[in-house]
XYZ file of C-alpha atoms in Angstrom:
666
model
C 15.271 27.649 27.023
C 14.584 29.978 29.941
C 16.183 28.197 32.875
C 13.876 29.778 35.433
C 10.679 28.926 33.598
C 7.751 29.852 35.791
C 5.524 27.024 34.602
C 5.479 24.289 37.217
C 4.194 20.895 36.203
C 2.715 18.053 38.175
C 3.987 14.909 36.486
C 2.624 11.435 36.016
C 4.878 8.692 34.658
C 3.179 6.210 32.350
C 5.002 2.853 32.469
C 7.562 1.531 34.900
C 10.482 0.476 32.716
C 14.127 1.444 32.960
C 13.749 4.835 31.311
C 10.805 5.663 33.581
C 13.006 5.006 36.621
C 15.732 7.227 35.151
C 13.307 10.111 34.642
C 11.888 9.713 38.141
C 15.347 9.669 39.716
C 16.343 12.904 37.948
C 13.071 14.811 38.343
C 14.060 16.197 41.783
C 16.805 18.116 39.946
C 14.127 19.918 37.956
C 13.230 23.471 38.948
C 9.703 23.146 37.634
C 8.493 19.578 38.037
C 6.963 17.494 40.783
C 6.089 13.812 40.508
C 2.583 13.087 41.784
C 1.627 9.738 40.223
C 2.919 6.690 38.371
C 1.118 3.959 36.480
C 1.627 0.426 35.301
C -0.690 -2.083 33.645
C -1.109 -3.783 37.021
C -1.326 -2.533 40.592
C 1.662 -4.378 42.073
C 4.420 -2.924 39.851
C 2.822 0.508 40.103
C 2.879 0.317 43.908
C 6.500 -0.829 43.885
C 7.529 2.037 41.606
C 5.609 4.583 43.673
C 7.215 3.315 46.878
C 10.646 3.706 45.304
C 9.837 7.290 44.310
C 8.378 8.491 47.622
C 11.726 8.961 49.346
C 12.677 11.677 46.884
C 9.261 12.992 45.856
C 6.986 12.669 48.867
C 3.515 11.295 48.299
C 3.233 9.594 44.900
C 0.020 7.846 43.894
C 0.133 4.439 42.204
C -2.355 3.629 39.442
C -2.889 0.059 38.320
C -3.809 1.108 34.786
C -2.665 3.730 32.331
C -6.239 4.951 31.939
C -6.454 5.659 35.659
C -3.361 7.843 35.458
C -4.872 9.837 32.594
C -8.029 10.319 34.662
C -6.039 11.659 37.639
C -7.062 15.336 37.885
C -3.855 16.406 39.620
C -1.611 15.200 36.799
C -0.812 17.926 34.271
C 1.952 16.305 32.232
C 2.678 12.729 31.237
C 6.116 11.250 30.765
C 5.306 8.514 28.241
C 7.829 5.711 28.717
C 6.216 2.621 27.202
C 7.976 0.695 24.415
C 7.718 2.772 21.259
C 5.097 0.628 19.452
C 2.679 1.855 22.144
C 3.704 5.526 22.051
C 1.228 6.798 19.462
C -1.799 5.192 21.112
C -1.083 6.514 24.588
C -0.004 9.902 23.301
C -3.421 10.287 21.690
C -5.209 9.077 24.801
C -3.218 11.412 27.020
C -3.862 14.365 24.722
C -7.590 13.650 24.673
C -7.457 13.598 28.465
C -6.012 17.109 28.351
C -2.503 16.150 29.454
C 0.707 17.570 28.034
C 3.006 14.776 26.864
C 6.759 14.322 26.940
C 7.077 11.183 24.820
C 10.169 9.034 24.785
C 11.900 8.652 21.453
C 11.028 7.638 18.859
C 7.595 9.205 18.990
C 6.150 6.294 17.006
C 7.213 3.383 14.837
C 6.798 5.357 11.612
C 5.961 8.775 10.229
C 2.301 7.978 9.557
C 1.546 7.070 13.166
C 3.617 9.951 14.527
C 1.837 12.477 12.327
C -1.604 11.114 13.179
C -0.837 11.222 16.903
C 0.511 14.771 16.716
C -2.525 15.866 14.691
C -4.807 14.535 17.426
C -2.704 16.283 20.070
C -2.856 19.566 18.168
C -6.636 19.253 17.975
C -6.685 18.736 21.750
C -4.612 21.870 22.363
C -1.880 20.223 24.432
C 1.898 20.431 24.147
C 3.819 17.393 22.915
C 7.570 17.012 22.651
C 9.819 14.079 21.813
C 12.237 13.268 24.635
C 15.684 13.614 23.104
C 17.276 14.466 26.431
C 20.737 15.145 24.947
C 19.283 18.268 23.315
C 18.785 19.767 26.779
C 22.414 19.681 27.942
C 24.357 22.932 27.351
C 27.020 21.005 25.419
C 24.555 20.448 22.570
C 23.785 24.156 22.375
C 27.511 24.953 22.430
C 28.170 22.578 19.515
C 25.364 24.125 17.483
C 26.588 27.626 18.273
C 30.138 26.776 17.176
C 28.791 25.548 13.848
C 26.341 28.408 13.470
C 29.117 30.876 14.220
C 31.389 29.480 11.525
C 34.106 28.293 13.903
C 35.081 25.490 11.494
C 34.073 27.263 8.299
C 31.522 25.768 5.948
C 30.348 22.399 7.220
C 31.220 19.602 4.809
C 30.727 16.342 6.701
C 28.834 15.283 9.828
C 29.675 11.865 11.261
C 27.547 10.573 14.136
C 27.715 7.185 15.856
C 25.527 5.623 18.542
C 26.077 1.889 18.823
C 26.357 -0.810 21.469
C 26.305 -4.581 21.803
C 23.321 -5.986 23.662
C 24.898 -9.433 23.702
C 23.541 -12.760 22.522
C 19.965 -12.321 23.749
C 17.294 -13.159 21.194
C 14.342 -11.706 23.076
C 13.368 -8.246 24.220
C 12.462 -4.949 22.627
C 15.936 -4.322 21.171
C 16.070 -7.455 19.029
C 12.487 -8.496 18.269
C 10.899 -7.495 14.975
C 7.395 -7.319 16.435
C 8.746 -4.878 19.032
C 10.096 -2.655 16.226
C 13.564 -3.383 17.523
C 16.955 -2.799 15.998
C 19.439 0.007 15.833
C 17.718 2.486 13.528
C 14.764 3.209 15.800
C 16.550 2.711 19.120
C 19.715 4.758 18.646
C 19.872 5.625 14.956
C 17.107 8.107 15.696
C 19.615 10.067 17.809
C 22.178 10.235 15.030
C 19.585 11.364 12.495
C 18.186 13.955 14.880
C 21.647 15.366 15.563
C 22.690 15.424 11.908
C 19.504 17.234 10.879
C 19.917 19.688 13.752
C 23.544 20.499 12.938
C 22.859 20.709 9.204
C 20.201 23.244 10.098
C 22.591 25.145 12.378
C 25.069 25.376 9.512
C 22.385 27.277 7.580
C 20.952 29.296 10.428
C 17.840 27.116 10.620
C 16.425 24.931 13.437
C 16.935 21.796 11.326
C 17.394 20.629 7.750
C 16.090 17.663 5.800
C 18.287 15.362 3.696
C 17.685 15.672 -0.017
C 19.126 12.243 -0.623
C 19.435 9.300 1.726
C 20.976 5.875 1.168
C 21.380 3.139 3.726
C 22.648 -0.325 4.431
C 22.132 -2.676 7.334
C 22.790 -6.159 8.547
C 19.400 -7.662 9.363
C 19.816 -10.645 11.651
C 17.682 -13.739 12.010
C 15.343 -12.019 14.481
C 14.365 -9.622 11.696
C 15.882 -6.377 12.968
C 18.800 -4.240 11.860
C 21.633 -5.274 14.158
C 23.875 -2.542 12.796
C 23.241 0.019 10.094
C 24.674 3.013 8.296
C 23.062 5.902 6.448
C 24.563 8.395 4.028
C 22.626 11.649 3.878
C 23.032 14.497 1.399
C 21.772 17.831 2.713
C 22.708 19.687 -0.455
C 25.297 22.369 -0.996
C 28.117 19.930 -0.375
C 26.995 19.053 3.164
C 27.035 15.298 3.712
C 26.440 13.118 6.757
C 27.320 9.555 7.618
C 25.376 7.952 10.453
C 26.139 4.648 12.165
C 24.133 2.766 14.743
C 23.750 -0.712 16.158
C 22.416 -2.907 18.932
C 24.825 -5.809 18.399
C 27.987 -3.893 17.552
C 30.061 -1.761 19.885
C 31.787 0.926 17.861
C 34.672 2.813 19.429
C 35.669 6.397 18.803
C 33.907 9.738 19.186
C 30.146 9.911 18.826
C 30.354 13.101 16.769
C 32.846 14.479 14.290
C 32.044 17.532 12.175
C 34.496 18.553 9.476
C 34.393 21.977 7.896
C 36.371 24.013 5.409
C 38.393 25.615 8.219
C 38.560 23.003 10.942
C 36.818 20.208 12.787
C 34.767 19.550 15.897
C 34.970 16.280 17.829
C 32.789 15.245 20.783
C 33.501 11.940 22.467
C 30.134 11.742 24.222
C 27.247 13.717 22.799
C 24.131 11.585 23.292
C 24.392 10.989 27.053
C 26.490 13.941 28.246
C 27.098 14.211 32.008
C 24.085 12.059 32.854
C 24.136 12.835 36.574
C 25.213 16.442 36.100
C 28.628 17.922 35.522
C 30.873 18.908 32.661
C 30.935 17.749 29.062
C 32.997 19.081 26.217
C 34.357 18.840 22.708
C 37.549 19.618 20.817
C 37.546 22.445 18.296
C 40.487 22.248 15.893
C 41.513 24.975 13.440
C 44.789 26.218 11.983
C 45.334 27.980 15.298
C 45.372 24.672 17.168
C 42.957 22.627 19.251
C 40.724 24.244 21.849
C 38.779 22.314 24.461
C 35.287 23.755 24.807
C 33.375 22.721 27.910
C 29.798 23.103 29.039
C 28.525 22.172 32.464
C 25.295 21.782 34.361
C 24.957 20.910 37.997
C 21.631 19.245 37.300
C 20.999 15.693 36.126
C 20.141 15.199 32.466
C 16.468 14.239 32.773
C 15.920 17.106 35.201
C 17.110 19.456 32.469
C 14.717 17.718 30.104
C 11.767 18.211 32.460
C 12.515 21.932 32.650
C 12.918 22.150 28.879
C 9.475 20.606 28.522
C 7.989 23.015 31.058
C 9.402 25.859 28.981
C 7.691 24.453 25.887
C 4.384 24.209 27.755
C 4.801 27.846 28.799
C 5.360 28.861 25.191
C 9.008 29.686 25.828
C 12.032 28.657 23.779
C 12.976 25.039 24.380
C 15.794 22.860 23.012
C 13.461 19.882 22.636
C 12.391 19.081 19.063
C 9.243 20.793 17.857
C 6.548 18.605 16.287
C 7.777 19.653 12.835
C 11.311 18.584 13.767
C 10.027 15.273 15.106
C 8.086 14.566 11.920
C 11.116 15.361 9.802
C 13.131 12.887 11.833
C 10.460 10.190 11.565
C 10.279 10.674 7.791
C 14.063 10.335 7.535
C 14.004 7.164 9.647
C 11.328 5.726 7.343
C 13.596 6.474 4.389
C 16.510 4.790 6.139
C 14.448 1.660 6.775
C 13.118 1.725 3.215
C 16.679 1.905 1.930
C 17.614 -1.280 3.792
C 14.300 -3.026 3.073
C 13.218 -3.285 6.696
C 9.535 -3.388 7.582
C 8.214 -4.594 10.905
C 5.618 -7.324 11.178
C 3.299 -4.917 12.984
C 3.250 -2.785 9.820
C 2.000 -5.645 7.628
C -1.597 -6.835 7.112
C -0.971 -10.010 9.101
C -0.140 -8.163 12.324
C -1.291 -4.578 11.855
C -3.368 -3.208 14.710
C -7.127 -3.627 14.541
C -7.808 -0.161 15.951
C -7.158 3.438 14.996
C -3.946 5.110 16.130
C -5.558 6.159 19.416
C -6.679 2.618 20.218
C -10.373 3.063 19.442
C -12.216 0.827 16.950
C -12.956 2.275 13.536
C -16.516 3.523 13.139
C -18.088 5.425 10.268
C -18.859 9.049 11.027
C -21.144 11.599 9.433
C -19.261 14.881 9.072
C -18.608 14.366 5.361
C -21.970 14.614 3.580
C -23.059 11.830 1.260
C -25.672 11.491 -1.450
C -27.450 8.794 -3.391
C -26.794 8.356 -7.092
C -29.061 6.485 -9.467
C -27.412 3.208 -10.337
C -25.162 3.082 -7.268
C -25.966 1.027 -4.180
C -25.758 3.021 -0.969
C -24.699 6.595 -0.365
C -21.497 8.122 -1.748
C -19.475 10.688 0.191
C -18.979 14.084 -1.464
C -15.275 14.093 -0.597
C -13.366 11.240 -2.240
C -9.996 10.123 -0.881
C -7.271 9.939 -3.507
C -5.053 6.870 -3.123
C -2.093 7.820 -5.278
C 0.604 8.401 -2.659
C 0.669 5.598 -0.038
C 2.617 2.443 -0.771
C 1.621 0.091 2.032
C -0.997 -0.442 4.714
C 0.850 1.245 7.573
C 1.322 4.402 5.482
C -2.314 4.595 4.394
C -4.221 3.450 7.471
C -4.013 6.555 9.715
C -5.334 8.839 6.967
C -7.884 6.318 5.658
C -9.091 5.644 9.206
C -9.539 9.354 9.885
C -11.350 9.812 6.573
C -13.728 6.913 7.258
C -14.344 8.132 10.801
C -15.332 11.507 9.345
C -17.917 9.879 7.088
C -15.917 9.309 3.917
C -16.505 6.087 1.998
C -15.227 6.675 -1.554
C -11.679 6.047 -2.780
C -10.062 7.075 -6.047
C -7.501 4.723 -7.600
C -5.988 4.088 -11.019
C -4.036 1.333 -12.686
C -1.318 3.809 -13.657
C -0.672 4.636 -9.981
C 0.890 1.191 -9.658
C 0.380 -1.993 -7.699
C 1.628 -0.845 -4.257
C -0.935 1.949 -4.008
C -3.919 -0.154 -5.038
C -2.733 -3.000 -2.830
C -2.387 -0.631 0.138
C -6.050 0.334 -0.255
C -7.110 -3.275 -0.770
C -5.236 -4.312 2.362
C -6.904 -1.512 4.310
C -10.408 -2.391 3.068
C -9.898 -6.039 3.984
C -8.186 -5.366 7.288
C -10.889 -2.943 8.416
C -13.678 -5.146 7.060
C -15.363 -2.306 5.162
C -14.984 -3.386 1.536
C -18.719 -4.016 1.163
C -19.553 -0.496 2.376
C -16.865 1.344 0.416
C -17.029 2.775 -3.092
C -13.855 2.348 -5.122
C -13.133 4.256 -8.312
C -10.932 2.394 -10.771
C -9.373 4.017 -13.817
C -7.555 2.483 -16.755
C -6.420 2.890 -20.355
C -4.041 5.720 -19.547
C -1.637 6.716 -22.294
C 0.454 5.194 -23.779
C -1.843 2.157 -23.387
C -4.980 4.110 -24.200
C -6.695 1.487 -26.320
C -9.886 -0.559 -25.901
C -7.841 -3.764 -25.826
C -6.268 -2.637 -22.547
C -9.471 -1.722 -20.717
C -10.408 -5.191 -19.486
C -6.813 -6.316 -18.992
C -5.985 -3.365 -16.773
C -9.200 -3.507 -14.754
C -8.658 -7.193 -14.010
C -5.114 -6.392 -12.945
C -6.198 -3.572 -10.666
C -9.080 -5.492 -9.113
C -6.582 -8.223 -8.324
C -4.340 -5.723 -6.562
C -7.330 -4.395 -4.633
C -8.611 -7.842 -3.739
C -12.037 -6.938 -5.145
C -14.374 -8.580 -7.625
C -15.777 -5.278 -8.865
C -15.556 -1.507 -8.505
C -18.366 0.977 -7.946
C -17.082 3.449 -10.537
C -14.893 3.058 -13.593
C -13.356 5.818 -15.703
C -11.320 5.651 -18.876
C -8.303 7.621 -17.635
C -7.505 9.193 -21.010
C -9.044 9.357 -24.473
C -7.449 8.334 -27.741
C -9.235 10.277 -30.507
C -7.647 8.031 -33.129
C -9.806 5.152 -31.891
C -13.521 5.143 -32.807
C -15.413 6.078 -29.676
C -17.699 3.075 -29.964
C -14.822 0.684 -29.333
C -14.220 2.249 -25.907
C -17.952 2.194 -25.148
C -18.152 -1.486 -26.088
C -15.158 -2.353 -23.904
C -16.634 -0.683 -20.830
C -20.085 -2.125 -21.505
C -18.580 -5.606 -21.595
C -16.999 -5.102 -18.157
C -20.257 -3.827 -16.698
C -22.165 -6.772 -18.164
C -19.636 -9.096 -16.532
C -20.407 -7.523 -13.142
C -17.014 -5.873 -12.754
C -18.509 -2.359 -12.615
C -21.457 -2.179 -10.234
C -22.173 1.547 -10.415
C -21.368 4.333 -12.864
C -18.754 4.646 -15.576
C -17.457 7.163 -18.057
C -14.383 9.125 -19.028
C -11.717 11.121 -17.274
C -9.929 13.824 -19.272
C -12.220 13.401 -22.260
C -13.381 16.291 -24.404
C -17.058 17.157 -24.162
C -17.497 16.403 -27.851
C -16.162 12.861 -27.433
C -18.345 12.294 -24.366
C -21.397 13.310 -26.373
C -20.327 11.016 -29.214
C -19.901 8.151 -26.759
C -23.391 8.646 -25.384
C -24.887 8.910 -28.861
C -23.219 5.628 -29.822
C -24.425 3.983 -26.611
C -28.001 5.117 -27.201
C -27.987 3.931 -30.806
C -26.482 0.529 -30.002
C -28.019 -0.356 -26.661
C -24.767 0.072 -24.783
C -23.945 1.578 -21.422
C -23.642 5.390 -21.652
C -21.171 7.645 -19.853
C -23.136 8.035 -16.624
C -20.387 9.952 -14.795
C -17.148 11.764 -15.586
C -13.981 12.658 -13.727
C -12.713 15.967 -15.057
C -10.553 18.561 -13.398
C -12.700 21.188 -11.724
C -11.497 23.823 -9.309
C -12.222 27.479 -8.701
C -8.989 28.234 -10.547
C -9.120 27.459 -14.254
C -6.292 25.186 -15.399
C -4.235 27.393 -17.723
C -1.957 24.653 -19.038
C -2.533 20.911 -18.535
C -0.678 19.526 -15.513
C 0.031 16.367 -17.494
C -0.443 15.563 -21.140
C -4.037 14.833 -22.067
C -5.630 16.552 -19.058
C -8.982 18.249 -19.612
C -10.739 20.692 -17.291
C -14.494 21.010 -16.872
C -14.118 24.647 -15.814
C -15.344 25.785 -19.222
C -18.764 27.261 -20.054
C -19.831 24.397 -22.327
C -18.777 21.717 -19.847
C -20.462 23.423 -16.881
C -23.663 23.965 -18.863
C -23.746 20.315 -19.995
C -23.110 18.980 -16.489
C -25.960 21.109 -15.129
C -28.310 20.224 -17.966
C -27.695 16.468 -17.788
C -27.034 16.315 -14.021
C -24.084 14.049 -14.739
C -21.925 13.490 -11.647
C -18.384 14.842 -11.903
C -15.608 13.562 -9.683
C -13.297 16.575 -9.701
C -9.586 15.883 -9.531
C -7.207 18.618 -8.341
C -10.301 20.188 -6.828
C -8.164 22.673 -4.884
C -5.900 23.510 -7.827
C -2.991 21.707 -6.196
C -2.802 24.207 -3.357
C -3.086 27.385 -5.463
C -5.415 28.912 -2.868
C -3.395 27.854 0.178
C -1.927 30.597 2.320
C 1.769 31.013 1.669
C 1.739 28.958 -1.537
C 4.716 29.858 -3.712
C 3.083 30.996 -6.937
C 6.483 31.185 -8.624
C 6.927 27.421 -8.329
C 7.308 26.162 -11.872
C 4.277 23.858 -12.055
C 1.979 26.251 -10.200
C 3.027 29.161 -12.384
C 2.595 27.160 -15.587
C -0.724 25.540 -14.734
C -2.608 27.980 -12.550
C -1.211 31.509 -12.543
C -3.192 33.906 -14.719
C -4.716 37.325 -14.237
C -8.199 35.830 -13.824
C -7.039 33.138 -11.396
C -5.159 35.663 -9.278
C -8.380 37.666 -9.064
C -10.284 34.511 -8.101
C -7.742 33.925 -5.342
C -8.034 37.532 -4.163
C -11.807 37.151 -3.932
C -11.494 33.815 -2.132
C -9.185 35.433 0.426
C -11.585 38.353 0.858
C -14.571 36.066 1.356
C -12.613 33.799 3.689
C -11.799 36.746 5.928
C -15.498 37.569 6.156
C -16.429 33.969 6.918
C -13.568 33.307 9.331
C -11.990 30.472 7.355
C -9.146 29.875 4.909
C -9.253 30.715 1.219
C -8.555 27.113 0.265
C -11.735 26.081 2.093
C -13.743 28.676 0.180
C -12.294 27.278 -3.048
C -13.210 23.750 -1.999
C -16.733 24.809 -1.093
C -17.115 26.329 -4.567
C -16.552 22.902 -6.132
C -19.128 21.243 -3.875
C -21.660 24.036 -4.450
C -22.091 23.408 -8.194
C -25.626 22.937 -9.592
C -24.958 19.297 -10.488
C -23.680 16.281 -8.516
C -20.141 17.485 -7.814
C -17.668 15.398 -5.851
C -14.221 16.611 -4.791
C -11.234 14.292 -4.962
C -8.889 15.161 -2.107
C -5.338 13.987 -1.552
C -4.293 14.589 2.056
C -0.890 13.063 2.740
C -1.379 13.490 6.469
C -4.172 13.475 9.039
C -3.524 17.153 9.757
C -4.105 17.923 6.074
C -7.372 15.987 6.196
C -8.453 18.026 9.231
C -7.815 21.281 7.360
C -9.642 19.959 4.293
C -12.694 19.036 6.345
C -13.067 22.702 7.283
C -14.365 23.118 3.730
C -17.582 21.473 4.868
C -18.242 24.319 7.304
C -18.284 26.938 4.524
C -21.669 27.910 3.102
C -21.820 29.821 -0.177
C -24.804 31.603 -1.700
C -25.563 31.472 -5.415
C -24.315 35.041 -5.664
C -21.028 34.179 -3.948
C -20.493 31.164 -6.217
C -20.876 33.392 -9.281
C -18.804 36.256 -7.830
C -15.900 33.963 -6.963
C -15.852 32.751 -10.583
C -15.840 36.315 -11.959
C -19.389 35.960 -13.260
């Protein structure tokens, strides 16, 4: 951080709790910040807080609502100090109001909300940082430098502790489940942040992510972790043990780092010299123990305000970057998963009724949709894959953003497992959009690829989804040893029973077997294959990703699809990132499945065309799939809202017939 950062900021403090008072009391120590306004949810507490601040800050306006603070034109930066279940919503609202945001830790209750909020902030062009104030004291930099410089040799073990005893209270944000209370999110977040930071320093990186993470906790009768531990494996022999608690005071140093040539011990690392002054740690090697000190005459939150101003100015700052914050949130999710802790506000019974930014969900129109004969309503050309989210709170931010962009079709499969179908079913019910959505179900995947399993598996999956029927059904694999008519009969029976309301067919079937199925259907008055779900991407699949996969990027398949105008729902429509900038083409699966001389030339042409069109090559590749001369739908699998945003850029790419052919080497 540049200590004399030239960026000055006019601050507004959103909320009037204890941490807000601490920030306000330290802001005069900042070299860059000036407090101009505060806000509460009511006028009286806002006025009281403003009056308290005026002695040190001069004129400070009081706003009786958070929205009024965000509308204040003089405010440039928001210190977001609400309880953390409200962080994501007000971060998004502040970003949309054009305010930079210093958000108290943790940035959100879980990774999904944090990522969605940061994606919205990035789209708004504002700076956001998570307020780990300990990172701003020079002691923290000195510890990292000692590790980075090899003072204790190769780091073997990081032990971090932040724990206290709140007493016997059974109410309040620290101990209530609905307030996302407990040790992991309140103070465990510090220990995880520090361990990741120091593991990164040991490797010359800003941070590192644990490869393995195990955890245990005591969950009390209020439903929160009262004390917890985590064991993290950063690889290469570097381990970490983290301890936290809200009902357990743990004595001893907050940080101990043991290396191959010594150790580092800091008694107080998370709140060093709060009001300004000296902090230090002991560095022990074979030469003895050295006391290393670091001092600042400024109060801790004043340092934090200046660190944030540096970030706004584009200068180096010790505060976590958004990528660092998301890594920490993901690790905290893993810690909670390890101890089996989910908050009530993450479950269908209590999950919020709005999007992450507080607005109601409404269908948009950016994603184009079409009508298909035999299907009620329009179907979006981009279909959201639901194979990677295990519960409602994980899925909702991405599904909400997809629906708000105009998407209404969801790809599922029995083989993906109950949690993933149930997550979608919970979302459809919770958002009240099941009647407007189109759900693809798939079944009879190997090794249960047999007509006898078709109805059994669809009933099972519909139960998970909470639906009576699906709009589309695909046989997920083919079993050539079974007469094709038996599969056709099984699907026809489900459609006759009203369990398939739209189209059906095969996924990963050979063209010959599809033709045989349709011939049997025509001869026996059965339901034909009216749609398929084959792999189709600009890159031709060289080797099947999984056993039994079939690509439609073959001359006979493409000719048949155009001739019959059969809809294809293309999975791996972007060749699993083959066209993405910076994609490691030496990665084993990518190299095996996608790397060939022809595909490398296709990628080169996509890059060339993207440069001319001012977009990314992966968007050109996506546009190629949508531009086929038959009803072509692209299955997309964004894990995050930011990934969805980048995928939607595909819709802005227009390709001519000549460009479509040229990209495919024709």
